[in-house]
Amino acid sequence: MSSRTDVLSAAEREQGFASFSRHISWNGLGVFLLNDTIVSLMAIHFGASNLELGYINAAFHVTGIVSLVVPRLFRGCRITRVFGMAWLLRGFVVLFYGMLFFLSGQAARIAIITIFTVFCVTRAMGVSVAHAVQRDVMREREMGGAMVRLNIRLAYSQFASQLMGFFLLSLAFFEGLGGLVTIVYIGAVMNTVASLYLLKIPGRSVVEHPGSGAFLRTARRIIRHRHHVVPLMIHALGMGLHVLFAFQVAFLRRVLGMPDNMAILFTLVGAVASILANNWLKPFADTLGEKPLLIIMNVGLAVMALTWAVLPGSLPVAAYFLTGFFTFFFLRSLLTLKSAALVRSIPERDRVPYTSMANMLLGLVALSLGIAGGILADLSARAPFVVHEYSLTFFFTFLVALTTAVLSFFLPDGRSLSLRETAEIVLSIRNLRAFLDANQLDFSGDPSRRESLLLSLERSSTPIATSRLRDRLRGPSVAERERVLRSLFRSPRPELLEDILKEAADQGSYTRRDALFCLGAYPDARSETLLREIARREEGLEEGIIALKSLARLDCRDELPRIRRLMAGPLSPRMELDLAVAESILDPRGPHLEDLFHRALRRGSRSFAETRFSIALGQLGFSPGIQEYLRSEVAAPGRGLMELIDDASEFSLVLKHRQEMRDHLQRGEWREVWLLVQSFFRTELEAFSRAPSWVTGLARSVEGATVPEGLEPLGALAALYVFHHCLDAVIEP
């Protein structure tokens, strides 16, 4: 009998993602109040060295080495429970910061480092399974976008947390150590709420411990595959950059002498940059892929690191805040992208050993870079050739960012666009607009908004717009396929011809007729071959007649005999109109004009007759077109005919009877107008008999026609319109 696997159902995944999102919000409110920035400020309060600050910056990640023992300690436990309990425990640990009120100097610094290390150890126990939990509650194809949305949520909550920290530390009551410890305790409360949401996430995955050699086996297997090694290295170096850029706070406090609340305000600027970065990334993450964006962000960070290395301490405060803004923007983008790349690289099996190894590597790299940054800061303090105490640290950061950028070139991501393609999108306003419209179309559920976005894409000639229209053409929405096919007729895109041909050849497709119609705008041998085959195989059927209409647009004049033969047989209104279009295109002044009025009026349908007249007379190139008068007629009965009478009065016969026709119109005597116009043709019979054949044909058509009841206004208007332009053709100015 079948049983449930570790894979969550759609409902469970939705519930899990919702709980994880709420965890992210509460965790964001608490994590800033507990993290290395606040701890560094406490350590600086007790005179911490650069080496100690470097360790504090790296401790968050160094303790990831602990995750190696997680599979052994928690084997068989649900990963969601391990995650939640670890988060609860780390909130309890920070309560011990209260002992700092009774310590001073080195003893206080040792206590801070010890408590923070234990805090980071408990955090690492949860982080070791965090990526596995994320993978359980996210779909593969939506992972990039989901990670961006989570990071946006985290950034907003962190912003609120930092704003609260800034205001608290700006109050005299919260100055000094007491304010910092109070902030930590507030963070502990937020952390507890975040932990409870983790425990609500449904999950059946358990921590696996395949054996004592599992880690080495996983390591050997990963080393053989570039699609695992490169994301791991980028993940570790990305967090290493986060550690190194944390020296910005020390720079502000020691080089510039800023107070605690201003240092918090600086991180608040960073939170704004993080929010903007995640919102900027949202439309790009899943479409462009991580690879090109990682390269761009690392190059940006390299530039910012070099800027920090040469910034003098005498500039206005705004200059440092502006530099920090761009640094945080690139850094947050990097952290989001490298997390998405890592989560995507997690194998189906050995997930916990894999993430444990990722955390171990991260810990080693973070510790190495953090200590190196601290040592370089101490060297800078004694070096005569540097700008400030942290110049060498930031120059080292510049080298790490460049290394990560180069490594990003080797990220195996088949989904990603090339760097050139990405640059074409990001650096071109036209391409960027098309890309953003396409992205909104993917997520918009509002029908009117989707219509607007589709219209924007249809008007864009960019490759991105073409790609998105191809997606819609291949998609399940019939309405969107119809819309796209019609737009491809109005604005041909030869790149999509193959897709149109497939749609036209599919006899079971609902939009096949639209595709056949669309092919009339593509003068290509493949289009002509398919249309001829369908016109022959499905002769007399609607699809075959649409194919003939498209062949007419391709100027296939040899199909004219077939069109005329079919026109002589029984046809539905739609089929007759399609054939009329085809015949009018191929032979606009041909013999079909002789029975135009008979064919247009015989069905007794105003709509059919208007369309029939518009097709035939429109191809003759008369100006103004008959549709202008028909539109006026719709607005007010009699107005279109009155306008036509005035226009046709340039000829004496019409001018002579103008008042008579107006009187008939005012009394609603439409048939009298029709009969009067018929008499005009008889009066000018001699002139028309010497005219070109198309004029003679139209004259005969009007003379021999009978107007059904109810169509007299239309018949009179069409007849006078024809008479006007026939006279114009035979009488010289």
XYZ file of C-alpha atoms in Angstrom:
733
model
C 0.000 0.000 0.000
C 1.288 3.456 -0.924
C 2.293 5.849 1.870
C 3.287 9.484 2.270
C 6.855 10.429 1.411
C 8.932 13.296 2.777
C 7.646 15.463 -0.080
C 4.974 17.887 1.155
C 1.598 18.217 -0.524
C 0.673 21.533 -2.178
C -1.463 22.494 0.843
C 1.311 21.551 3.295
C 3.866 23.449 1.251
C 1.633 26.522 1.228
C 1.085 26.291 4.987
C 4.799 25.723 5.561
C 5.827 28.680 3.423
C 3.317 30.916 5.223
C 4.697 29.884 8.645
C 8.275 30.278 7.436
C 7.427 33.759 6.113
C 6.014 34.777 9.508
C 9.138 33.363 11.152
C 11.224 35.533 8.827
C 9.284 38.655 9.853
C 9.671 38.088 13.596
C 13.238 36.897 13.186
C 14.031 40.096 11.296
C 12.603 42.149 14.154
C 14.830 40.330 16.614
C 17.999 39.396 14.767
C 19.401 42.914 14.418
C 18.932 43.440 18.157
C 20.963 40.275 18.792
C 23.561 40.279 16.031
C 27.177 41.300 15.707
C 26.526 45.056 15.330
C 25.048 45.408 18.833
C 27.590 42.952 20.277
C 30.460 44.872 18.621
C 29.182 48.110 20.169
C 29.120 46.413 23.598
C 32.661 45.114 23.019
C 33.894 48.561 21.906
C 32.332 49.938 25.111
C 34.824 47.727 27.005
C 37.800 48.580 24.705
C 37.816 45.577 22.335
C 40.777 45.159 19.963
C 40.443 44.834 16.166
C 41.230 41.121 16.436
C 38.390 40.661 18.927
C 36.062 42.652 16.672
C 37.130 40.502 13.711
C 36.193 37.375 15.670
C 32.807 38.852 16.643
C 32.125 39.699 12.995
C 32.962 36.120 11.990
C 31.497 34.241 14.974
C 28.048 34.080 13.382
C 29.573 31.880 10.719
C 32.565 30.275 12.450
C 30.326 28.241 14.715
C 28.860 26.625 11.595
C 31.506 23.970 12.168
C 29.190 22.740 14.950
C 26.746 21.640 12.261
C 29.034 18.676 11.573
C 27.769 17.016 14.749
C 24.107 17.868 14.142
C 23.412 14.719 12.062
C 24.838 12.533 14.846
C 23.166 14.356 17.753
C 19.710 14.688 16.205
C 19.512 11.630 13.974
C 15.872 10.736 13.262
C 14.490 14.047 14.583
C 12.271 16.144 12.342
C 14.277 18.961 10.851
C 11.554 21.524 11.578
C 11.673 20.630 15.304
C 15.479 20.834 15.396
C 15.287 24.249 13.711
C 12.634 25.594 16.102
C 14.229 24.314 19.323
C 17.665 25.656 18.342
C 16.105 29.098 17.794
C 14.365 28.969 21.183
C 17.626 28.063 22.890
C 19.612 30.896 21.304
C 17.059 33.401 22.636
C 17.612 32.048 26.157
C 21.410 32.358 25.924
C 21.416 36.150 25.444
C 19.848 36.655 28.865
C 23.360 36.156 30.299
C 24.449 39.551 28.908
C 22.931 40.923 32.117
C 26.117 39.926 33.973
C 28.027 42.671 32.116
C 26.720 45.182 34.664
C 28.990 43.480 37.206
C 32.118 43.128 35.007
C 34.670 45.435 33.409
C 37.685 45.421 31.082
C 39.024 42.115 29.822
C 36.612 40.055 31.952
C 33.653 41.794 30.292
C 35.135 41.240 26.826
C 35.680 37.540 27.540
C 32.085 37.262 28.785
C 30.755 39.002 25.657
C 32.754 36.758 23.316
C 31.782 33.609 25.255
C 28.044 34.414 25.372
C 28.041 35.437 21.716
C 29.888 32.247 20.761
C 27.322 30.069 22.571
C 24.559 32.108 20.937
C 26.133 31.463 17.528
C 26.579 27.746 18.290
C 22.867 27.321 19.031
C 22.088 29.370 15.943
C 24.356 27.138 13.841
C 22.431 24.068 14.998
C 19.313 25.562 13.449
C 21.030 26.924 10.362
C 22.402 23.452 9.574
C 18.863 22.335 8.695
C 17.468 25.708 7.547
C 18.222 25.230 3.858
C 16.634 21.775 3.929
C 13.460 23.277 5.450
C 13.431 25.999 2.788
C 13.765 23.417 0.035
C 10.809 21.474 1.459
C 8.437 24.466 1.411
C 9.472 25.959 -1.965
C 9.003 24.834 -5.540
C 12.154 24.460 -7.611
C 10.988 26.723 -10.447
C 9.908 29.475 -8.031
C 12.881 29.268 -5.683
C 14.706 32.395 -6.840
C 11.602 34.569 -6.599
C 10.609 33.003 -3.261
C 14.041 33.726 -1.795
C 13.796 37.334 -2.948
C 10.329 37.720 -1.393
C 11.576 36.272 1.898
C 14.558 38.604 1.881
C 12.283 41.572 1.203
C 10.178 40.564 4.202
C 13.345 40.167 6.281
C 14.673 43.543 5.147
C 11.445 45.357 6.071
C 11.348 43.802 9.532
C 15.058 44.495 10.074
C 14.448 48.093 9.067
C 11.739 48.384 11.723
C 14.096 46.785 14.253
C 16.973 49.123 13.401
C 14.672 52.138 13.504
C 13.571 51.131 16.995
C 17.214 50.620 18.035
C 18.166 54.069 16.743
C 15.376 55.832 18.630
C 16.062 53.924 21.849
C 19.790 54.700 21.786
C 19.011 58.356 21.004
C 17.191 58.638 24.347
C 19.300 59.683 27.313
C 17.823 56.847 29.399
C 19.250 54.234 26.982
C 22.752 55.687 26.639
C 25.677 53.357 27.247
C 25.729 49.702 28.224
C 22.253 49.687 29.791
C 20.605 50.676 26.524
C 22.505 48.030 24.552
C 21.571 45.231 26.981
C 17.916 46.360 27.002
C 17.880 46.186 23.209
C 19.257 42.634 23.352
C 16.467 41.570 25.742
C 13.815 43.029 23.413
C 15.407 41.016 20.605
C 15.143 37.847 22.712
C 11.354 38.284 22.948
C 11.070 38.696 19.156
C 13.277 35.648 18.665
C 10.977 33.514 20.842
C 7.936 34.373 18.717
C 9.936 33.550 15.563
C 10.826 30.151 17.057
C 7.176 29.267 17.668
C 6.359 29.832 13.985
C 9.169 27.450 13.020
C 7.554 24.726 15.118
C 4.305 25.195 13.138
C 5.913 24.259 9.798
C 4.649 20.836 8.631
C 7.357 18.395 7.692
C 8.205 14.717 7.530
C 11.892 15.063 6.640
C 14.203 13.906 9.407
C 17.859 14.472 10.160
C 19.883 11.729 8.517
C 23.185 10.320 9.721
C 24.278 7.762 7.148
C 27.334 6.773 9.167
C 30.659 7.980 10.416
C 32.084 8.241 6.913
C 29.085 10.039 5.451
C 30.682 13.461 5.570
C 33.810 12.305 3.753
C 31.757 10.402 1.184
C 29.587 13.465 0.595
C 32.694 15.653 0.337
C 34.332 13.346 -2.207
C 31.154 13.205 -4.281
C 30.737 16.979 -4.197
C 34.353 17.684 -5.147
C 33.814 15.707 -8.354
C 30.898 17.929 -9.418
C 31.386 21.589 -10.319
C 27.675 22.322 -9.861
C 28.169 21.671 -6.121
C 31.693 23.017 -5.520
C 31.262 26.456 -7.109
C 28.018 27.377 -5.273
C 29.638 26.285 -1.996
C 32.694 28.468 -2.603
C 30.585 31.466 -3.637
C 28.405 30.949 -0.552
C 31.428 30.906 1.753
C 33.204 33.868 0.145
C 29.939 35.840 0.011
C 29.518 35.514 3.756
C 33.221 36.287 4.126
C 32.580 39.604 2.386
C 29.735 40.218 4.825
C 32.197 39.685 7.694
C 34.790 42.036 6.202
C 32.314 44.806 5.427
C 31.160 44.646 9.062
C 34.329 46.632 9.835
C 32.386 49.654 8.547
C 30.874 50.022 12.036
C 34.319 49.956 13.667
C 35.482 52.560 11.112
C 32.599 54.850 12.081
C 33.185 54.472 15.820
C 37.001 54.591 15.908
C 38.084 56.645 12.910
C 35.152 59.087 12.809
C 34.210 58.911 16.502
C 30.483 58.541 15.868
C 28.240 57.729 18.880
C 26.304 54.441 19.148
C 23.035 55.877 17.873
C 24.728 57.227 14.713
C 26.287 53.812 14.098
C 22.786 52.320 14.333
C 21.506 55.030 11.978
C 24.192 53.934 9.508
C 22.873 50.366 9.633
C 19.383 51.827 9.159
C 20.564 53.303 5.863
C 21.843 49.825 5.090
C 18.397 48.389 5.790
C 16.834 50.819 3.302
C 19.442 49.780 0.735
C 18.676 46.116 1.448
C 14.950 46.671 0.883
C 15.634 48.439 -2.398
C 18.099 45.732 -3.433
C 15.606 42.943 -2.859
C 12.829 44.820 -4.635
C 15.213 45.486 -7.507
C 16.137 41.796 -7.651
C 12.551 40.532 -7.542
C 11.824 40.696 -11.290
C 15.301 39.456 -12.258
C 16.074 36.537 -9.931
C 14.268 33.697 -11.704
C 14.522 35.060 -15.245
C 18.112 36.251 -15.593
C 19.448 33.608 -13.229
C 21.988 34.028 -10.434
C 25.195 33.843 -12.483
C 25.263 37.211 -14.317
C 23.831 39.062 -11.331
C 26.439 37.574 -8.984
C 29.194 38.799 -11.293
C 27.722 42.311 -11.383
C 27.206 42.491 -7.609
C 30.725 41.271 -6.804
C 32.264 43.814 -9.162
C 30.133 46.478 -7.473
C 31.357 45.345 -4.051
C 34.966 45.441 -5.251
C 34.487 49.086 -6.244
C 32.877 49.911 -2.886
C 35.669 48.160 -0.937
C 38.274 50.204 -2.790
C 36.256 53.346 -2.021
C 36.214 52.555 1.717
C 39.979 51.913 1.606
C 40.759 55.444 0.394
C 38.019 57.446 2.162
C 39.614 60.103 4.404
C 38.140 60.829 7.816
C 37.461 64.495 7.053
C 34.495 64.202 4.691
C 30.910 65.178 5.585
C 28.918 62.447 7.337
C 26.626 62.181 4.311
C 29.542 60.907 2.180
C 30.052 57.885 4.456
C 26.337 57.176 4.616
C 26.063 57.359 0.818
C 29.011 54.989 0.405
C 27.423 52.681 2.958
C 24.120 52.762 1.085
C 25.668 51.459 -2.137
C 27.775 48.947 -0.213
C 24.725 47.493 1.523
C 22.801 47.471 -1.778
C 25.408 45.314 -3.510
C 26.026 43.206 -0.398
C 22.349 42.364 0.199
C 21.934 41.495 -3.474
C 24.963 39.209 -3.259
C 23.712 37.460 -0.108
C 20.284 36.841 -1.646
C 21.702 35.503 -4.904
C 24.324 33.254 -3.337
C 21.682 31.779 -0.988
C 19.427 30.992 -3.954
C 22.359 29.393 -5.804
C 23.235 27.285 -2.752
C 19.667 26.120 -2.078
C 19.308 25.207 -5.753
C 22.490 23.102 -5.567
C 21.375 20.990 -2.559
C 21.175 17.324 -3.669
C 18.045 15.265 -3.084
C 19.931 12.876 -0.830
C 22.384 13.730 1.956
C 20.817 17.153 2.349
C 21.839 17.607 5.975
C 25.453 16.405 5.433
C 25.648 18.727 2.433
C 24.407 21.777 4.349
C 26.631 20.809 7.280
C 29.619 20.828 4.970
C 28.490 24.177 3.561
C 28.344 25.602 7.085
C 31.735 24.124 7.965
C 33.326 25.658 4.877
C 31.552 28.922 5.634
C 32.860 28.851 9.194
C 36.456 28.273 8.143
C 36.359 30.998 5.490
C 34.568 33.479 7.776
C 37.014 32.884 10.634
C 40.010 33.214 8.331
C 38.761 36.401 6.704
C 37.554 37.915 9.992
C 40.910 37.355 11.705
C 42.766 38.529 8.588
C 40.657 41.695 8.558
C 41.444 42.355 12.228
C 45.183 41.760 11.779
C 45.275 44.036 8.729
C 43.465 46.741 10.721
C 46.157 46.555 13.417
C 48.851 46.737 10.711
C 47.129 49.742 9.120
C 47.221 51.561 12.454
C 51.042 51.373 12.364
C 51.579 51.793 8.603
C 52.505 55.319 7.438
C 51.301 54.947 3.834
C 47.601 54.181 4.421
C 44.689 56.623 4.625
C 43.167 55.283 7.841
C 43.221 52.370 10.302
C 41.051 50.086 8.118
C 42.532 50.814 4.668
C 44.368 47.484 4.383
C 41.283 45.615 5.616
C 39.132 47.128 2.902
C 41.796 46.623 0.225
C 41.834 42.950 1.203
C 38.028 43.015 0.900
C 38.475 44.376 -2.627
C 40.621 41.352 -3.555
C 38.100 38.897 -2.058
C 35.242 40.516 -4.011
C 37.204 40.254 -7.271
C 37.965 36.593 -6.544
C 34.269 35.886 -5.953
C 33.376 37.696 -9.186
C 35.803 35.518 -11.163
C 34.481 32.393 -9.445
C 30.924 33.388 -10.385
C 31.837 32.997 -14.068
C 32.117 29.256 -13.429
C 28.755 28.900 -11.698
C 26.960 26.085 -13.592
C 23.524 27.601 -14.120
C 21.844 26.593 -17.365
C 18.909 28.866 -16.528
C 21.004 32.030 -16.528
C 21.388 34.461 -19.365
C 24.879 35.373 -20.470
C 26.555 38.473 -19.083
C 26.114 40.159 -22.463
C 22.401 39.346 -22.575
C 21.994 40.601 -19.019
C 23.809 43.846 -19.844
C 21.556 44.343 -22.888
C 18.552 44.182 -20.570
C 19.844 46.202 -17.633
C 21.600 48.944 -19.623
C 18.834 49.579 -22.175
C 15.723 51.444 -21.046
C 13.710 49.910 -23.890
C 14.827 46.356 -23.074
C 14.453 46.910 -19.348
C 10.886 48.149 -19.745
C 10.008 45.130 -21.888
C 11.611 42.833 -19.321
C 9.702 44.381 -16.419
C 6.421 44.191 -18.338
C 7.111 40.536 -19.107
C 7.882 39.808 -15.474
C 4.697 41.497 -14.258
C 2.729 39.532 -16.828
C 4.030 36.312 -15.276
C 2.635 37.219 -11.856
C -0.316 39.535 -12.508
C -3.742 38.000 -11.911
C -5.760 41.084 -12.902
C -7.206 40.495 -16.421
C -7.202 44.191 -17.337
C -3.620 44.542 -16.138
C -2.590 41.495 -18.166
C -4.242 43.027 -21.244
C -2.284 46.233 -20.713
C 1.006 44.364 -20.257
C 0.395 42.222 -23.331
C -0.294 45.355 -25.359
C 2.989 46.847 -24.167
C 4.888 43.697 -25.175
C 3.176 43.613 -28.558
C 4.413 47.131 -29.259
C 7.975 46.287 -28.242
C 10.397 44.928 -30.829
C 12.919 43.727 -28.243
C 14.091 40.085 -28.083
C 12.648 39.891 -24.562
C 9.187 40.822 -25.807
C 9.493 38.253 -28.589
C 10.500 35.588 -26.080
C 7.552 36.354 -23.795
C 5.107 36.374 -26.714
C 6.463 32.964 -27.681
C 5.765 31.766 -24.133
C 2.167 33.020 -24.390
C 1.810 31.409 -27.811
C 2.837 28.077 -26.311
C 0.853 28.594 -23.109
C -2.491 27.120 -22.045
C -4.546 30.343 -22.153
C -6.698 30.373 -25.295
C -7.525 34.067 -24.881
C -3.844 35.005 -24.704
C -2.973 32.818 -27.712
C -5.709 34.510 -29.745
C -4.486 37.921 -28.655
C -0.857 37.148 -29.486
C -1.660 35.640 -32.901
C -3.636 38.726 -33.887
C -0.807 40.968 -32.776
C 1.660 38.851 -34.755
C -0.451 39.501 -37.847
C -0.403 43.265 -37.261
C 3.286 43.329 -36.296
C 5.012 40.292 -37.836
C 7.894 38.660 -35.970
C 9.655 36.160 -38.284
C 11.369 34.619 -35.231
C 7.999 33.174 -34.197
C 7.033 31.756 -37.606
C 7.872 28.198 -36.570
C 5.503 28.417 -33.602
C 2.734 29.872 -35.773
C 3.193 27.069 -38.314
C 2.876 24.440 -35.568
C -0.315 26.043 -34.309
C -1.747 26.247 -37.831
C -0.957 22.580 -38.521
C -2.549 21.344 -35.269
C -6.075 20.277 -36.235
C -7.091 20.015 -32.584
C -6.047 23.532 -31.621
C -8.756 26.008 -30.660
C -6.703 28.870 -32.089
C -5.823 27.136 -35.353
C -7.939 29.524 -37.420
C -6.187 32.501 -35.843
C -2.830 30.951 -36.736
C -3.917 30.335 -40.340
C -5.052 33.947 -40.545
C -1.745 35.112 -39.042
C 0.324 33.294 -41.693
C -0.985 35.756 -44.265
C 1.535 38.262 -42.891
C 4.540 35.926 -43.339
C 5.766 35.690 -46.959
C 7.803 32.537 -46.532
C 7.967 29.312 -48.530
C 7.013 27.314 -45.428
C 3.902 29.436 -44.888
C 2.841 29.089 -48.509
C 3.405 25.323 -48.559
C 1.338 24.694 -45.431
C -1.473 27.022 -46.514
C -1.731 25.397 -49.961
C -1.863 21.960 -48.396
C -4.657 22.961 -45.996
C -6.583 24.817 -48.733
C -6.477 21.669 -50.865
C -7.086 19.099 -48.129
C -9.818 21.051 -46.353
C -11.460 22.681 -49.358
C -14.941 23.930 -48.554
C -14.261 23.902 -44.811
C -13.724 27.048 -42.778
C -10.030 26.340 -42.170
C -9.434 25.770 -45.893
C -11.097 29.063 -46.762
C -9.056 30.953 -44.145
C -5.969 29.380 -45.712
C -7.074 30.738 -49.112
C -7.510 34.198 -47.599
C -3.958 34.067 -46.236
C -2.646 32.821 -49.595
C -4.298 35.847 -51.187
C -2.389 38.088 -48.797
C 0.776 36.288 -49.918
C -0.174 37.227 -53.520
C -0.716 33.629 -54.688
C -2.733 34.621 -57.759
C -2.975 31.056 -59.044
C -5.511 30.381 -56.270
C -8.028 32.847 -57.782
C -9.916 30.208 -59.877
C -10.399 28.037 -56.789
C -11.680 31.058 -54.835
C -14.220 31.947 -57.537
C -15.369 28.356 -57.857
C -16.007 28.129 -54.128
C -17.713 31.540 -54.135
C -20.304 30.170 -56.567
C -21.337 27.397 -54.168
C -23.301 27.374 -50.889
C -21.418 29.134 -48.121
C -21.927 30.263 -44.558
C -21.775 34.054 -44.007
C -18.307 33.832 -42.416
C -16.920 31.707 -45.234
C -18.365 33.996 -47.909
C -16.819 37.038 -46.271
C -13.417 35.317 -46.026
C -13.545 34.393 -49.718
C -14.673 37.934 -50.565
C -11.562 39.250 -48.816
C -9.366 36.843 -50.771
C -10.937 37.718 -54.126
C -10.825 41.463 -53.437
C -7.135 41.278 -52.533
C -6.127 39.308 -55.643
C -8.447 41.064 -58.117
C -9.908 44.222 -56.539
C -11.500 45.410 -59.823
C -12.592 41.997 -61.048
C -15.972 40.585 -62.150
C -17.122 40.049 -58.562
C -18.131 43.732 -58.506
C -21.022 43.001 -60.923
C -22.988 41.104 -58.266
C -21.706 43.021 -55.216
C -25.074 44.546 -54.234
C -26.977 41.331 -54.849
C -24.584 39.287 -52.681
C -24.340 41.940 -49.977
C -28.101 42.466 -49.582
C -29.550 39.013 -50.233
C -29.079 37.676 -46.683
C -31.097 40.532 -45.171
C -28.380 41.170 -42.555
C -27.204 44.732 -41.999
C -23.946 43.570 -40.416
C -23.163 41.177 -43.278
C -23.978 43.819 -45.896
C -21.828 46.489 -44.210
C -18.891 44.074 -44.038
C -19.354 42.973 -47.653
C -19.423 46.567 -48.907
C -16.415 47.502 -46.745
C -14.365 44.587 -48.114
C -15.029 45.209 -51.792
C -15.081 49.004 -51.829
C -12.184 49.290 -49.398
C -9.867 47.509 -51.865
C -10.687 50.096 -54.566
C -8.880 52.793 -52.597
C -11.712 55.333 -52.486
C -11.293 58.254 -50.097
C -12.936 58.825 -47.763
C -13.732 55.176 -47.149
C -17.309 54.008 -46.875
C -16.726 53.119 -43.221
C -16.523 56.799 -42.293
C -20.099 57.338 -43.498
C -21.239 54.091 -41.877
C -19.837 55.228 -38.519
C -21.723 58.514 -38.798
C -24.857 56.545 -39.629
C -24.465 54.515 -36.443
C -24.058 57.688 -34.370
C -27.307 59.179 -35.773
C -29.504 57.557 -38.484
C -29.391 59.663 -41.636
C -26.269 61.620 -40.674
C -23.900 59.485 -42.763
C -26.107 59.702 -45.838
C -26.546 63.461 -45.371
C -22.748 63.885 -45.235
C -22.397 61.772 -48.368
C -25.025 63.841 -50.216
C -23.040 66.996 -49.421
C -19.755 65.413 -50.561
C -21.277 64.044 -53.784
C -22.804 67.416 -54.633
C -19.599 68.223 -56.502
C -21.422 66.591 -59.438
C -24.346 68.411 -61.007
C -26.787 65.502 -61.031
C -26.478 65.020 -57.282
C -26.583 68.761 -56.624
C -29.769 69.005 -58.697
C -31.553 66.419 -56.536
C -29.865 67.269 -53.206
C -32.849 68.999 -51.653
C -35.182 66.263 -52.853
C -33.017 63.615 -51.164
C -32.859 65.677 -47.962
C -36.625 65.952 -47.888
C -36.968 62.179 -48.280
C -34.483 61.698 -45.436
C -36.375 64.021 -43.093
C -39.578 62.068 -43.742
C -37.773 58.732 -43.354
C -38.499 57.715 -46.947
C -35.383 55.588 -47.397
C -36.726 53.513 -50.273
C -37.397 56.714 -52.239
C -33.764 57.697 -51.804
C -32.679 54.234 -52.979
C -34.874 54.455 -56.097
C -33.638 57.981 -56.823
C -29.994 56.872 -56.672
C -30.787 53.908 -58.960
C -32.195 56.405 -61.447
C -28.904 58.314 -61.367
C -27.157 55.248 -62.807
C -29.673 55.033 -65.636
C -29.180 58.728 -66.358
C -25.406 58.281 -66.620
C -25.665 54.935 -68.450
C -23.936 56.201 -71.564
C -20.963 57.597 -69.600
C -20.610 54.407 -67.561
C -20.773 52.168 -70.639
C -17.555 53.744 -71.948
C -15.876 53.582 -68.536
C -13.415 50.933 -67.268
C -14.907 47.484 -66.662
C -14.965 47.839 -62.860
C -17.114 51.013 -63.161
C -19.493 49.274 -65.529
C -19.641 46.275 -63.203
C -20.556 48.380 -60.181
C -23.180 50.308 -62.166
C -24.827 47.087 -63.302
C -24.687 45.758 -59.745
C -26.703 48.728 -58.436
C -29.151 48.765 -61.331
C -30.038 45.086 -60.940
C -30.240 45.014 -57.132
C -33.337 44.754 -54.950
C -33.141 46.086 -51.410
C -34.787 43.936 -48.710
C -37.037 45.676 -46.231
C -35.057 47.265 -43.440
C -31.852 47.639 -45.473
C -32.988 50.658 -47.529
C -30.817 53.172 -45.568
C -27.688 51.064 -46.045
C -28.511 50.280 -49.676
C -29.098 53.942 -50.478
C -25.867 55.016 -48.786
C -23.769 52.327 -50.512
C -25.359 53.066 -53.910
C -24.771 56.829 -53.647
C -21.197 56.179 -52.462
C -20.570 53.978 -55.538
C -22.220 56.514 -57.858
C -20.070 59.332 -56.456
C -16.798 57.482 -57.058
C -17.841 56.033 -60.410
C -18.512 59.581 -61.637
C -15.197 60.660 -60.174
C -13.505 57.932 -62.250
C -15.108 58.875 -65.586
C -15.408 62.673 -65.361
C -12.139 64.555 -65.528
C -11.606 67.490 -63.145
